[in-house]
GROMACS .gro file of C-alpha atoms in nm:
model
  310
    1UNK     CA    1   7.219   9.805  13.845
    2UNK     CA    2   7.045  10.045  13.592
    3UNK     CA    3   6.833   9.908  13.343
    4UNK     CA    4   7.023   9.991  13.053
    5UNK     CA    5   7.204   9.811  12.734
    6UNK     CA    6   7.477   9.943  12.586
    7UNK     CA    7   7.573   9.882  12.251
    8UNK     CA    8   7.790   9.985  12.014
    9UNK     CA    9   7.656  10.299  11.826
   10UNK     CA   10   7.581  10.572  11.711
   11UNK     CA   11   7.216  10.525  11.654
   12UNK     CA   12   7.152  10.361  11.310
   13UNK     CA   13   7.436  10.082  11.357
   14UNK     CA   14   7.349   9.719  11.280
   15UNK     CA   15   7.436   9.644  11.638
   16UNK     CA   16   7.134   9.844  11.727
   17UNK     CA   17   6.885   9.686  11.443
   18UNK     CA   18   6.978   9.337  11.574
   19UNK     CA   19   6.932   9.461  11.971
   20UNK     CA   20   6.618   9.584  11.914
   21UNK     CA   21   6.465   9.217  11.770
   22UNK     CA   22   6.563   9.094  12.164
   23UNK     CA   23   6.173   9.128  12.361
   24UNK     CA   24   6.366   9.267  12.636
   25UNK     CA   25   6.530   9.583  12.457
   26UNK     CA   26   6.181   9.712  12.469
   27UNK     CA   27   6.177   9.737  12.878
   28UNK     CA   28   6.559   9.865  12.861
   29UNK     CA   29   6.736  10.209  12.792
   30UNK     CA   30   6.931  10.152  12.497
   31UNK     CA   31   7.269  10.374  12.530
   32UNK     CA   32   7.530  10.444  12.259
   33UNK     CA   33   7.916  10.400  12.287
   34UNK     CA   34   8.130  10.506  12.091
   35UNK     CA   35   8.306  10.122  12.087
   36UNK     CA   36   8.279   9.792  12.186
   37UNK     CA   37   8.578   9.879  12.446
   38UNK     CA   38   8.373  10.148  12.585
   39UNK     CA   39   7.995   9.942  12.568
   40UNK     CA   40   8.171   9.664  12.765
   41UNK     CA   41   8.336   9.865  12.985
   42UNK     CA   42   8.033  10.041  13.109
   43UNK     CA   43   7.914   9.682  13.206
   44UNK     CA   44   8.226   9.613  13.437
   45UNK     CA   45   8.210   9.976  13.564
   46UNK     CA   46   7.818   9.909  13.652
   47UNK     CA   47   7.705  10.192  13.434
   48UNK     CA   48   7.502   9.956  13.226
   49UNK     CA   49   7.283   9.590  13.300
   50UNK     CA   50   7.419   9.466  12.962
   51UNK     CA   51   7.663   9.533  12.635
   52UNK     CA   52   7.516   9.451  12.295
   53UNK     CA   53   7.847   9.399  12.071
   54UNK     CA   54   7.939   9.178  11.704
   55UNK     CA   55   8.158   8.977  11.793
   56UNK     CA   56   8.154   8.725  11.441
   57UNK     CA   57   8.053   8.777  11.060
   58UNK     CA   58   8.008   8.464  10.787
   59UNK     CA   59   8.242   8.658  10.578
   60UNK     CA   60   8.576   8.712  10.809
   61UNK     CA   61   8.473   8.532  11.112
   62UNK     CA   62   8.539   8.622  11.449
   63UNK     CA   63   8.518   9.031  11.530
   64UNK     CA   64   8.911   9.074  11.712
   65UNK     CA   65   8.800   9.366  11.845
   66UNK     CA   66   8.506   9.197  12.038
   67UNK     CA   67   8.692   8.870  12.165
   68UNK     CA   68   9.003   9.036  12.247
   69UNK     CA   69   8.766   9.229  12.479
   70UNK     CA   70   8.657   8.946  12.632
   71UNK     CA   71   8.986   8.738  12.672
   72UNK     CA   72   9.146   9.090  12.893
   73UNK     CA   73   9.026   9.228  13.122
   74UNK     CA   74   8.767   9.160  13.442
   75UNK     CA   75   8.546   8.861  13.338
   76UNK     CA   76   8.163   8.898  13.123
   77UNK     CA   77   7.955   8.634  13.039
   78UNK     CA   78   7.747   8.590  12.714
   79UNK     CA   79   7.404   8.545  12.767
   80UNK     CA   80   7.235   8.602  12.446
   81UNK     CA   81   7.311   8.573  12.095
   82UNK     CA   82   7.133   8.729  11.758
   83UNK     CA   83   7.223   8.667  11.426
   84UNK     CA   84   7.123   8.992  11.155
   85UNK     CA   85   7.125   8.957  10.756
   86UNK     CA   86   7.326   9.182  10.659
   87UNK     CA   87   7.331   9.370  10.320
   88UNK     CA   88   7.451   9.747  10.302
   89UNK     CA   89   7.332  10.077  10.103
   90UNK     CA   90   7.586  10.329   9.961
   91UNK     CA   91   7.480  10.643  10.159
   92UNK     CA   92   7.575  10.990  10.062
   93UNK     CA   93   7.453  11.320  10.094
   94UNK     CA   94   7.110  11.403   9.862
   95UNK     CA   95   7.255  11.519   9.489
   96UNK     CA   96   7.539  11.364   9.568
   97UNK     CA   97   7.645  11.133   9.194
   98UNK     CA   98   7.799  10.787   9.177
   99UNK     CA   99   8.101  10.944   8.992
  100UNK     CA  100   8.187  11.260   9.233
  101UNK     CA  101   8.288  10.961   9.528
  102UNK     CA  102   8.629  10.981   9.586
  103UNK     CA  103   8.600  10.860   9.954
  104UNK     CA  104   8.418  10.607  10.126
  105UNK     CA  105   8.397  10.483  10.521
  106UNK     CA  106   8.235  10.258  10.703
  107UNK     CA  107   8.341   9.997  10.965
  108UNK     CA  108   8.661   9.758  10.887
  109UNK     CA  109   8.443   9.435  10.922
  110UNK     CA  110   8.270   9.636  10.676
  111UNK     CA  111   8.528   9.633  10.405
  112UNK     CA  112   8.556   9.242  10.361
  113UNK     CA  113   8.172   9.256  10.265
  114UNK     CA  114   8.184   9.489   9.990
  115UNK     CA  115   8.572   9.471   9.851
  116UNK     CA  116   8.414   9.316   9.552
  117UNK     CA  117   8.156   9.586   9.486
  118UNK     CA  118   8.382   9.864   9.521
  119UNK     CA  119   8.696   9.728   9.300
  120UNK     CA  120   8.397   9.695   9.030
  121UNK     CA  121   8.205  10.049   9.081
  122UNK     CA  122   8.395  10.250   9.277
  123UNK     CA  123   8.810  10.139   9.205
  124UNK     CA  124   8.965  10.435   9.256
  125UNK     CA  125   8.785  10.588   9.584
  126UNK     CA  126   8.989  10.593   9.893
  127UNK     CA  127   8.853  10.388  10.192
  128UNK     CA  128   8.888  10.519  10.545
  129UNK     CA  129   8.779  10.295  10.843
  130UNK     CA  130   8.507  10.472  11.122
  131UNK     CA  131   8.397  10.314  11.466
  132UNK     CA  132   8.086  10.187  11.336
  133UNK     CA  133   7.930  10.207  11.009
  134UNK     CA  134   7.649  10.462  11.116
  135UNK     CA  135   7.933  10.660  11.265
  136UNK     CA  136   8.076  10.674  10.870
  137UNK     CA  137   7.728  10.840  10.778
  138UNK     CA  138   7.766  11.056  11.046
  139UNK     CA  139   8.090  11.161  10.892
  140UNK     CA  140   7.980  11.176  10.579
  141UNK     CA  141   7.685  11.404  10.685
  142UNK     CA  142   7.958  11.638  10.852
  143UNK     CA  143   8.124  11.665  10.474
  144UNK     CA  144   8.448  11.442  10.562
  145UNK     CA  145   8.372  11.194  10.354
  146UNK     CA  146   8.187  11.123  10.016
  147UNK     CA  147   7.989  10.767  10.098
  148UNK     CA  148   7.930  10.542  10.393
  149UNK     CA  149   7.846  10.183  10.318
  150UNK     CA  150   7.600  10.110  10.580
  151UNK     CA  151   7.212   9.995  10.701
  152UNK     CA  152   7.000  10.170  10.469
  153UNK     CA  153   6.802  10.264  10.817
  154UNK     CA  154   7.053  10.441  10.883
  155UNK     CA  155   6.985  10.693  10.592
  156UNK     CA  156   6.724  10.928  10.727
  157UNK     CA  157   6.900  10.930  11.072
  158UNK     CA  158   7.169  11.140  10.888
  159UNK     CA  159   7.003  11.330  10.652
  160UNK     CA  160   7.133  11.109  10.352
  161UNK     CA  161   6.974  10.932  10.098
  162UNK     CA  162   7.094  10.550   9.971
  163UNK     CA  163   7.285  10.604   9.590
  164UNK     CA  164   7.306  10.219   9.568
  165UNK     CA  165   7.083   9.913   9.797
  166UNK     CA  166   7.150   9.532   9.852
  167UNK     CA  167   7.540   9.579   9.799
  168UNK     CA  168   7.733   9.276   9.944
  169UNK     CA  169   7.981   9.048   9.780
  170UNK     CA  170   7.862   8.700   9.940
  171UNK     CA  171   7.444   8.555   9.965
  172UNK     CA  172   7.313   8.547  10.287
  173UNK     CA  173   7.593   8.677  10.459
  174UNK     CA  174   7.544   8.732  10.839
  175UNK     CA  175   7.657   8.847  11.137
  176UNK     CA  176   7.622   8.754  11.488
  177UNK     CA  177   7.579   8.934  11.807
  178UNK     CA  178   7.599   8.864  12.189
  179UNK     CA  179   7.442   9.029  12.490
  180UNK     CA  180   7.736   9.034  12.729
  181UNK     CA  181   7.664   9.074  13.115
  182UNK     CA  182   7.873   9.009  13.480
  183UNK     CA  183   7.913   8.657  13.538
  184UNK     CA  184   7.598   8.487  13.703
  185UNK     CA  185   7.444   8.151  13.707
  186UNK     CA  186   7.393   8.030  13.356
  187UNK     CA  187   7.046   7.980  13.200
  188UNK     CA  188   6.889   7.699  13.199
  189UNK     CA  189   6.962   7.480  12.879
  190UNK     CA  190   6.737   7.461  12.630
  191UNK     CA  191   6.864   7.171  12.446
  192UNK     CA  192   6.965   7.397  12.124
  193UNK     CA  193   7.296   7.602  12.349
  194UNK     CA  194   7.619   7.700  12.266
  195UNK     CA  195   7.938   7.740  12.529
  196UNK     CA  196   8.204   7.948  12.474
  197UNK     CA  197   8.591   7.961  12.650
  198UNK     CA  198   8.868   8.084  12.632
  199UNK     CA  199   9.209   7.880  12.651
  200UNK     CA  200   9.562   7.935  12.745
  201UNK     CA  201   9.818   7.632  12.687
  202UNK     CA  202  10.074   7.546  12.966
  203UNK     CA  203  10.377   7.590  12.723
  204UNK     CA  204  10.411   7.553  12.331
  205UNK     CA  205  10.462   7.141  12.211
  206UNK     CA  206  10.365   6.970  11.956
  207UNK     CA  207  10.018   6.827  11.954
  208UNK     CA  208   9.909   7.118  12.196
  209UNK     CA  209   9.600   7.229  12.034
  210UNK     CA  210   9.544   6.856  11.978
  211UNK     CA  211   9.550   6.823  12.343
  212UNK     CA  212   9.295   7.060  12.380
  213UNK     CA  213   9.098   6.985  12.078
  214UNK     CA  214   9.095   6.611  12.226
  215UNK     CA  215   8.886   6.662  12.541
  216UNK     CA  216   8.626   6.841  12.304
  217UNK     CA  217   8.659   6.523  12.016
  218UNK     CA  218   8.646   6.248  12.232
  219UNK     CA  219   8.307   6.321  12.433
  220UNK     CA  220   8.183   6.433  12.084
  221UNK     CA  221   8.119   6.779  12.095
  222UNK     CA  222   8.090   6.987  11.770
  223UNK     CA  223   8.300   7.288  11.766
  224UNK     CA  224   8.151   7.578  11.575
  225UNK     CA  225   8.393   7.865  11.604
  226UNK     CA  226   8.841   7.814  11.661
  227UNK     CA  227   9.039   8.132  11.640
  228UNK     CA  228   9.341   8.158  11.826
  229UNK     CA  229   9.421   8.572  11.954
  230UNK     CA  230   9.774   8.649  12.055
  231UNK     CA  231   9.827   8.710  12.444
  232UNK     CA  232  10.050   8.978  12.402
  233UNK     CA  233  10.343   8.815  12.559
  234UNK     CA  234  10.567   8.759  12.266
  235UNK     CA  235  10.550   8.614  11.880
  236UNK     CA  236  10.397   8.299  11.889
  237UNK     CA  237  10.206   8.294  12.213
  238UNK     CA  238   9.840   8.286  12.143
  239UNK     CA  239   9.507   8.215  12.362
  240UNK     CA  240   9.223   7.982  12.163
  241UNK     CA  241   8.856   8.117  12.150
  242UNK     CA  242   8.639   7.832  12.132
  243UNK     CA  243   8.259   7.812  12.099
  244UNK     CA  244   8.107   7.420  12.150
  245UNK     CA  245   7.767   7.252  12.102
  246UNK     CA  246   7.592   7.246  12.405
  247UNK     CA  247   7.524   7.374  12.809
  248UNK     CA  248   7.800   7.358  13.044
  249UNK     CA  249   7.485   7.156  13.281
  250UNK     CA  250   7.517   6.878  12.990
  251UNK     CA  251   7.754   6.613  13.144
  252UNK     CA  252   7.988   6.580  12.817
  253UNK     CA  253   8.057   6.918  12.796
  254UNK     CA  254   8.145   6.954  13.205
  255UNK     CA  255   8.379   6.701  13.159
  256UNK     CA  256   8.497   6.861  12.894
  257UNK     CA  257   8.572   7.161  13.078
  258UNK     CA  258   8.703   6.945  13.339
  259UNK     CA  259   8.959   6.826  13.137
  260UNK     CA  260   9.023   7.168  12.989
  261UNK     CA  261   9.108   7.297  13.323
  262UNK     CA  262   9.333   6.989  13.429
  263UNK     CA  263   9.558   7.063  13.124
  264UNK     CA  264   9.574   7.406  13.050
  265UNK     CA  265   9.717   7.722  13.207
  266UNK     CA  266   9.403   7.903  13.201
  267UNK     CA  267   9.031   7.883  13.114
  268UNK     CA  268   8.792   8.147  13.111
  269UNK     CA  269   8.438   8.065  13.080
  270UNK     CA  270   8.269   8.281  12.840
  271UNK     CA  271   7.922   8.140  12.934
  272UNK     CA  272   7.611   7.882  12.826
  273UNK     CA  273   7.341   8.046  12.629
  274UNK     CA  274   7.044   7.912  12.338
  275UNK     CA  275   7.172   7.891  12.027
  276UNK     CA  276   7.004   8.163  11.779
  277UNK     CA  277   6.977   7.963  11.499
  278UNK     CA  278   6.788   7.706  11.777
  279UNK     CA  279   6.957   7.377  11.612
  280UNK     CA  280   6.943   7.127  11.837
  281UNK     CA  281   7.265   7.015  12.054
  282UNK     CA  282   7.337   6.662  11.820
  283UNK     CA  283   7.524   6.323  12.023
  284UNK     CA  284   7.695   6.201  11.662
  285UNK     CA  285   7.756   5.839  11.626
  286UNK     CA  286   7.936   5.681  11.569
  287UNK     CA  287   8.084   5.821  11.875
  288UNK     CA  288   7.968   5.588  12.148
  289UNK     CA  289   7.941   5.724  12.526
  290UNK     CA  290   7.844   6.061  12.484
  291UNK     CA  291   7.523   6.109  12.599
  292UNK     CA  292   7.430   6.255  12.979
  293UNK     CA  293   7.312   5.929  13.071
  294UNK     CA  294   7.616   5.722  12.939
  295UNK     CA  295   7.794   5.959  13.150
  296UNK     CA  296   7.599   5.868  13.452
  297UNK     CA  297   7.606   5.527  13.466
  298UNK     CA  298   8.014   5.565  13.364
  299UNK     CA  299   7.995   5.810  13.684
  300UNK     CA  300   7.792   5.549  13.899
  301UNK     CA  301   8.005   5.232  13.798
  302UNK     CA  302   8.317   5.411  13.921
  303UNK     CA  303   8.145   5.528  14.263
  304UNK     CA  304   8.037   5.130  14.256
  305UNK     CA  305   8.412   5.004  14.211
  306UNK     CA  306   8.572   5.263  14.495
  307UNK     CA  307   8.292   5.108  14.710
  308UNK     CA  308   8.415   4.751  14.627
  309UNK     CA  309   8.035   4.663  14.460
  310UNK     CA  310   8.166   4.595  14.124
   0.00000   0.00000   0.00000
């Protein structure tokens, strides 16, 4: 396997910025691709170790793109996440005045982060989407478009200069990103871990996603992300993304995914990685039961009674 990340590029994209925080980017060869499709790809054809990818912002949540990626296709496992600050810079070529913009690019996650901006400085330029934000200041070098809203990093990569600096609608807006590699053995848990899945129900009824929900509520697990993506098999049929507190080695969340797999069609098993906010995993009262060792002993006392030593 080469020793090689992909990510989603060109050069200058905040994909890259937040790679190159992980200790490990430094002993890697950090490759371009045109899109997450293509970065993730080059993982399951063995051209790369790893894919670097978004796959949620604060501002619009999960990244389709990225998690209908990972719901098709041959499996990948998450083994790292980052979360970046974003903010973004108005790039354009040098001279270039806030009133000659007529056009503007930049990524369509992008868009949500700045709508408020634009309608108020720029409300009558024309947005067009690009693969990545530093691929809109690529453009924009090349003379198709006016401005790119993007890292202002990303400036002297492209021979611009930043008209405007700190634009974003929402404080401390973020976005997160996960290392994505073939399946393996899970790291160890750290005690501050997050697993993600991926569900499919066994037919539409109501209190489905209750049903599912339920296995995750009753051993008290916290759920941090929900997004249900369409399967592609007709209106109304849709696969849930889930991301839980927690290792799949912590006995709650096993028999979580126990459960999961008793009652659903499918499961996919997205992977157990640290947390990158490092929050500890939290048992919440008043939910009784749910820690390993309540598990245990639960575990032990049934073993007891099928051995008649009740």
């Amino acid at each position: 396997m080469p020793a090689s990340y992909a990510y989603l590029g060109p050069e200058g994209t905040f994909t890259e910025a937040a790679l190159r925080t992980l200790p490990e980017a430094a002993t890697r060869e950090l490759i371009p691709y045109v899109s997450v499709q293509s970065a993730l790809d080059a993982v399951r054809g063995g051209e790369a170790e790893a894919a670097f990818v978004p796959i949620e912002n604060s501002v619009e949540g999960g990244i389709t793109t990225t998690l209908d990626e990972l719901v098709a296709g041959a499996p990948l496992m998450i083994y790292r996440e980052v979360l970046l600050s974003i903010t973004f810079a108005l790039l354009v070529r040098p001279g270039t005045k806030l009133s000659e913009i007529k056009t503007v690019s930049a990524h369509p996650a992008a868009q949500p982060q700045v709508r408020n901006w634009l309608k108020k400085n720029l409300p009558d330029a024309h947005w067009e989407s690009a693969a990545s934000n530093a691929d809109a200041a690529r453009l924009v070098q090349e003379g198709q478009y006016d401005a790119a809203f993007a890292g202002e990093f990303a400036a002297a990569l492209y021979g611009l200069e930043a008209l405007e600096t700190g634009i974003h609608d929402a404080e401390n807006a973020q976005t997160r990103f996960v290392l994505v590699g073939r399946p393996a053995r899970p790291a160890a848990p750290t005690g501050a871990d997050k697993t993600s899945v991926v569900l499919w129900q066994r037919d539409d009824h109501p209190g489905g996603l209750r049903d599912l929900l339920g296995e995750f509520a009753t051993r008290g697990i916290n759920l941090m992300l929900l997004q249900s993506r369409p399967t592609g098999a007709g209106i109304g049929n849709y696969c849930f993304c889930i991301d839980a507190e927690g290792h799949i080695s912590d006995r709650r969340v096993a028999e979580a995914l126990m459960g999961l797999k008793r009652i659903c069609l499918e499961v996919r098993f997205l992977g157990s990685y640290p947390r990158a906010d490092a929050t500890e995993d939290e048992v919440r009262p008043p939910l009784r039961g749910t820690s390993d060792d309540e598990f245990v002993a639960a575990s032990d006392w049934v073993a007891r009674c099928q051995d008649g030593r009740f």
